[in-house]
Short mmCIF file of C-alpha atoms in Angstrom, two decimals:
data_model
loop_
_atom_site.label_atom_id
_atom_site.label_comp_id
_atom_site.label_asym_id
_atom_site.label_seq_id
_atom_site.Cartn_x
_atom_site.Cartn_y
_atom_site.Cartn_z
CA MET M 294 -29.68 74.15 -3.27
CA LYS M 295 -28.52 72.12 -6.22
CA LYS M 296 -24.67 70.70 -5.53
CA ASN M 297 -22.86 73.25 -8.09
CA ASN M 298 -24.43 76.44 -5.75
CA ILE M 299 -22.33 75.19 -2.84
CA LYS M 300 -19.27 78.01 -3.20
CA ASN M 301 -17.11 76.34 -0.66
CA PHE M 302 -15.82 73.81 1.82
CA GLN M 303 -17.08 76.28 4.89
CA GLN M 304 -20.45 76.51 3.16
CA ALA M 305 -20.25 72.69 2.62
CA LYS M 306 -19.59 72.11 6.63
CA ILE M 307 -22.90 74.14 7.31
CA LEU M 308 -24.79 72.10 5.17
CA ALA M 309 -23.50 69.26 6.59
CA VAL M 310 -24.53 70.29 10.36
CA LYS M 311 -28.35 70.75 9.31
CA ILE M 312 -28.22 67.23 7.79
CA HIS M 313 -26.43 65.80 11.02
CA LYS M 314 -28.11 67.43 13.60
CA ASN M 315 -30.21 64.52 14.37
CA ALA M 316 -27.44 61.87 13.62
CA PRO M 317 -27.68 58.67 16.02
CA GLY M 318 -23.60 59.69 16.38
CA THR M 319 -20.13 59.81 14.52
CA PHE M 320 -19.29 57.95 12.11
CA TYR M 321 -17.13 54.97 12.42
CA CYS M 322 -17.40 55.43 16.01
CA GLY M 323 -21.07 55.76 17.02
CA CYS M 324 -20.11 58.60 19.73
CA LYS M 325 -23.34 60.96 20.35
CA ILE M 326 -22.19 64.41 19.49
CA ILE M 327 -23.25 67.68 21.12
CA TRP M 328 -24.02 70.64 18.50
CA ASN M 329 -23.31 73.98 19.56
CA GLY M 330 -24.02 76.23 16.36
CA LYS M 331 -21.56 75.13 13.86
CA LYS M 332 -19.24 73.33 15.88
CA GLY M 333 -19.92 69.52 17.15
CA VAL M 334 -18.19 68.01 20.23
CA PRO M 335 -18.34 64.08 20.62
CA ASN M 336 -19.68 62.71 23.39
CA LEU M 337 -16.45 60.25 23.74
CA SER M 338 -17.40 58.56 26.87
CA SER M 339 -21.13 57.59 25.35
CA CYS M 340 -19.34 55.27 22.79
CA GLY M 341 -16.22 54.14 25.47
CA TYR M 342 -13.54 56.24 23.04
CA LYS M 343 -10.07 56.43 24.26
CA ILE M 344 -8.17 59.06 23.07
CA ARG M 345 -5.04 57.62 20.99
CA LYS M 346 -2.84 60.53 21.21
CA ASN M 347 -4.47 63.95 20.08
CA LYS M 348 -6.63 65.14 22.53
CA ASN M 349 -7.41 68.86 20.54
CA ARG M 350 -8.70 66.96 17.75
CA ALA M 351 -10.63 64.38 19.58
CA THR M 352 -12.50 66.31 21.35
CA ARG M 353 -13.96 68.21 18.17
CA ILE M 354 -16.22 66.93 15.16
CA GLU M 355 -14.45 67.10 11.39
CA TRP M 356 -16.25 66.28 8.67
CA GLU M 357 -14.26 63.53 7.15
CA HIS M 358 -14.77 62.66 3.01
CA VAL M 359 -15.10 59.02 2.64
CA VAL M 360 -13.50 58.63 -0.41
CA PRO M 361 -9.90 60.92 0.50
CA ALA M 362 -9.76 64.48 -1.23
CA TRP M 363 -5.75 62.60 -2.20
CA GLN M 364 -7.79 59.79 -3.71
CA PHE M 365 -10.01 62.41 -6.37
CA GLY M 366 -7.43 65.39 -6.79
CA HIS M 367 -3.54 64.24 -6.63
CA GLN M 368 -3.28 63.17 -10.22
CA LYS M 369 -4.64 66.57 -11.51
CA LYS M 370 -2.49 69.57 -12.21
CA CYS M 371 -3.68 71.49 -10.52
CA TRP M 372 -2.55 69.46 -6.98
CA LYS M 373 0.97 68.38 -8.56
CA LYS M 374 1.12 71.93 -8.47
CA GLY M 375 0.52 72.70 -4.95
CA GLY M 376 -1.81 70.21 -3.10
CA ARG M 377 -5.27 70.43 -2.07
CA LYS M 378 -5.84 74.25 -1.72
CA LYS M 379 -4.71 74.78 -5.25
CA CYS M 380 -7.31 72.65 -6.95
CA THR M 381 -10.31 75.05 -5.36
CA LYS M 382 -10.57 76.71 -8.27
CA ASP M 383 -10.78 73.71 -10.50
CA LYS M 384 -14.40 73.39 -10.91
CA ASN M 385 -14.34 69.43 -11.57
CA TYR M 386 -12.61 69.13 -7.83
CA ARG M 387 -14.50 72.03 -6.17
CA ASN M 388 -17.70 69.52 -6.92
CA ILE M 389 -16.47 66.20 -5.79
CA GLU M 390 -14.90 68.17 -2.69
CA LEU M 391 -18.22 69.94 -1.69
CA ASP M 392 -20.37 66.84 -2.24
CA LEU M 393 -22.38 66.17 0.99
CA HIS M 394 -23.22 61.98 0.04
CA ASN M 395 -19.09 61.45 0.80
CA LEU M 396 -19.17 63.96 4.01
CA GLN M 397 -19.34 62.41 7.40
CA PRO M 398 -18.90 63.75 11.23
CA SER M 399 -15.77 61.97 12.34
CA ILE M 400 -13.75 62.53 15.33
CA GLY M 401 -11.10 64.68 14.87
CA GLU M 402 -8.18 62.46 16.02
CA ILE M 403 -9.60 59.78 13.93
CA ASN M 404 -10.05 61.80 10.48
CA ALA M 405 -6.29 62.74 11.47
CA ASP M 406 -4.95 58.77 12.16
CA ARG M 407 -6.91 57.75 8.55
CA SER M 408 -5.73 60.78 6.57
CA ASN M 409 -5.82 59.34 3.18
CA PHE M 410 -5.16 55.33 3.89
CA MET M 411 -6.90 53.12 1.67
CA TYR M 412 -10.14 50.83 3.48
CA HIS M 413 -8.91 47.20 3.69
CA GLU M 414 -9.65 43.73 6.18
CA LEU M 415 -6.77 44.06 8.62
CA LYS M 416 -5.56 40.90 10.59
CA ILE M 417 -4.43 43.01 13.70
CA ASN M 418 -6.26 42.60 16.46
CA THR M 419 -5.28 46.08 18.53
CA LYS M 420 -7.76 48.13 20.64
CA GLN M 421 -6.10 51.67 19.62
CA TYR M 422 -9.19 54.15 20.12
CA GLY M 423 -10.77 52.18 23.41
CA LYS M 424 -14.06 50.40 22.55
CA CYS M 425 -14.01 51.89 19.27
CA ASP M 426 -13.44 49.21 16.81
CA ILE M 427 -11.54 51.04 14.21
CA LYS M 428 -8.08 49.40 13.36
CA ILE M 429 -5.62 51.45 11.51
CA ASP M 430 -2.24 50.22 9.82
CA PHE M 431 0.02 53.36 10.05
CA ARG M 432 2.81 51.61 8.61
CA LYS M 433 0.98 49.93 5.69
CA LYS M 434 -1.44 53.12 5.63
CA LEU M 435 -4.54 50.86 5.56
CA VAL M 436 -7.71 51.17 7.66
CA GLU M 437 -10.72 48.51 8.55
CA PRO M 438 -13.84 50.40 9.78
CA PRO M 439 -15.77 48.82 12.16
CA LYS M 440 -18.71 47.10 11.06
CA ILE M 441 -21.22 50.30 11.40
CA ALA M 442 -19.01 51.64 9.09
CA LYS M 443 -18.46 49.00 6.16
CA GLY M 444 -21.65 49.36 4.20
CA VAL M 445 -22.20 53.29 4.20
CA ILE M 446 -18.21 53.56 3.29
CA ALA M 447 -19.60 50.73 0.52
CA ARG M 448 -21.99 52.52 -1.02
CA THR M 449 -20.20 55.87 -0.80
CA TYR M 450 -17.37 54.87 -2.90
CA PHE M 451 -19.71 52.94 -5.47
CA TYR M 452 -21.79 56.54 -5.79
CA MET M 453 -18.38 58.57 -5.81
CA SER M 454 -16.53 56.31 -8.24
CA LYS M 455 -19.91 56.18 -10.66
CA MET M 456 -20.43 60.05 -10.42
CA TYR M 457 -16.95 61.34 -10.47
CA ASP M 458 -15.43 58.41 -13.01
CA ILE M 459 -13.00 57.25 -9.82
CA LYS M 460 -11.45 54.68 -10.73
CA LEU M 461 -11.69 51.40 -8.05
CA SER M 462 -9.02 48.81 -8.34
CA SER M 463 -10.55 44.83 -8.54
CA LYS M 464 -9.55 44.75 -4.94
CA GLU M 465 -11.75 47.52 -4.11
CA LYS M 466 -14.38 46.71 -6.38
CA LYS M 467 -14.46 43.10 -4.20
CA LEU M 468 -14.20 44.32 -0.99
CA PHE M 469 -16.85 46.97 -1.53
CA LYS M 470 -19.47 44.73 -3.24
CA LYS M 471 -18.99 42.08 0.17
CA TRP M 472 -19.67 44.95 2.40
CA ASN M 473 -22.46 46.71 0.51
CA LEU M 474 -24.10 42.53 0.35
CA ASN M 475 -22.88 41.64 4.22
CA PHE M 476 -24.45 45.41 5.95
CA PRO M 477 -27.35 46.64 3.93
CA VAL M 478 -28.62 50.27 4.32
CA SER M 479 -29.88 51.62 8.43
CA LYS M 480 -32.71 53.64 8.81
CA TRP M 481 -30.22 56.64 9.25
CA GLU M 482 -28.41 56.27 6.41
CA CYS M 483 -31.65 56.63 3.90
CA ILE M 484 -32.81 59.59 5.91
CA ARG M 485 -29.55 61.14 5.57
CA GLU M 486 -29.84 60.21 2.08
CA ASN M 487 -32.95 61.74 1.60
CA LEU M 488 -31.71 65.24 3.30
CA ILE M 489 -29.02 65.67 1.03
CA PHE M 490 -31.25 64.93 -1.94
CA LYS M 491 -33.52 67.87 -0.65
CA ILE M 492 -30.37 70.22 -0.11
CA GLN M 493 -28.05 69.27 -3.15
CA GLY M 494 -30.76 67.87 -5.91
CA ASN M 495 -29.21 64.32 -6.37
CA HIS M 496 -29.49 60.85 -4.93
CA ASN M 497 -26.75 58.29 -4.25
CA ASN M 498 -28.44 55.48 -6.34
CA TYR M 499 -26.54 52.94 -4.45
CA VAL M 500 -28.32 54.05 -0.95
CA PHE M 501 -31.70 55.21 -2.32
CA LYS M 502 -32.77 51.83 -4.44
CA GLN M 503 -32.33 49.85 -1.21
CA CYS M 504 -34.13 52.40 0.85
CA ARG M 505 -37.57 52.02 -1.84
CA LYS M 506 -37.37 48.14 -1.11
#
């Protein structure tokens, strides 16, 4: 199945479940995932996750856009007329939103709290989610992911930027270059990239080339 044959986000989520059936854990926190058909439930105790305040979303898997929809959509005319829902008929927007390389299984509470905040390195030392070492500065709208996610995030941003001409600031480029270098691809990242290629028909070369070394 090529990317332009993925019709909507519901279909993309079904395909993402198939890809991540054997994922080692949730994005960011590494909690084990219990799959029940199309729905996923994070085993919070498996990674020492502590619910911050949203129990309903903390107990389900949601599909996180690593590059958030706001970042690639907010400058479009359709978004200005009515946000994300108004852009679903825009073919270019739809291709970006449904790109499986950009979707990761996340604990719903983290997905909600991250919102469209940009990635950064933060000096705050806080345990907002128990042993899951993600830091979110709600006032500054910034997020520092745990080490296990930093390299993946960098390679996703580079791919999305090149694929869809999404502009990155010089600060973002510098940060992601550092993360890409310091946190090389994992075995699972290579497996996942290949599974997405088989469904979607294109590689994330920032992952693929490292996997071939």
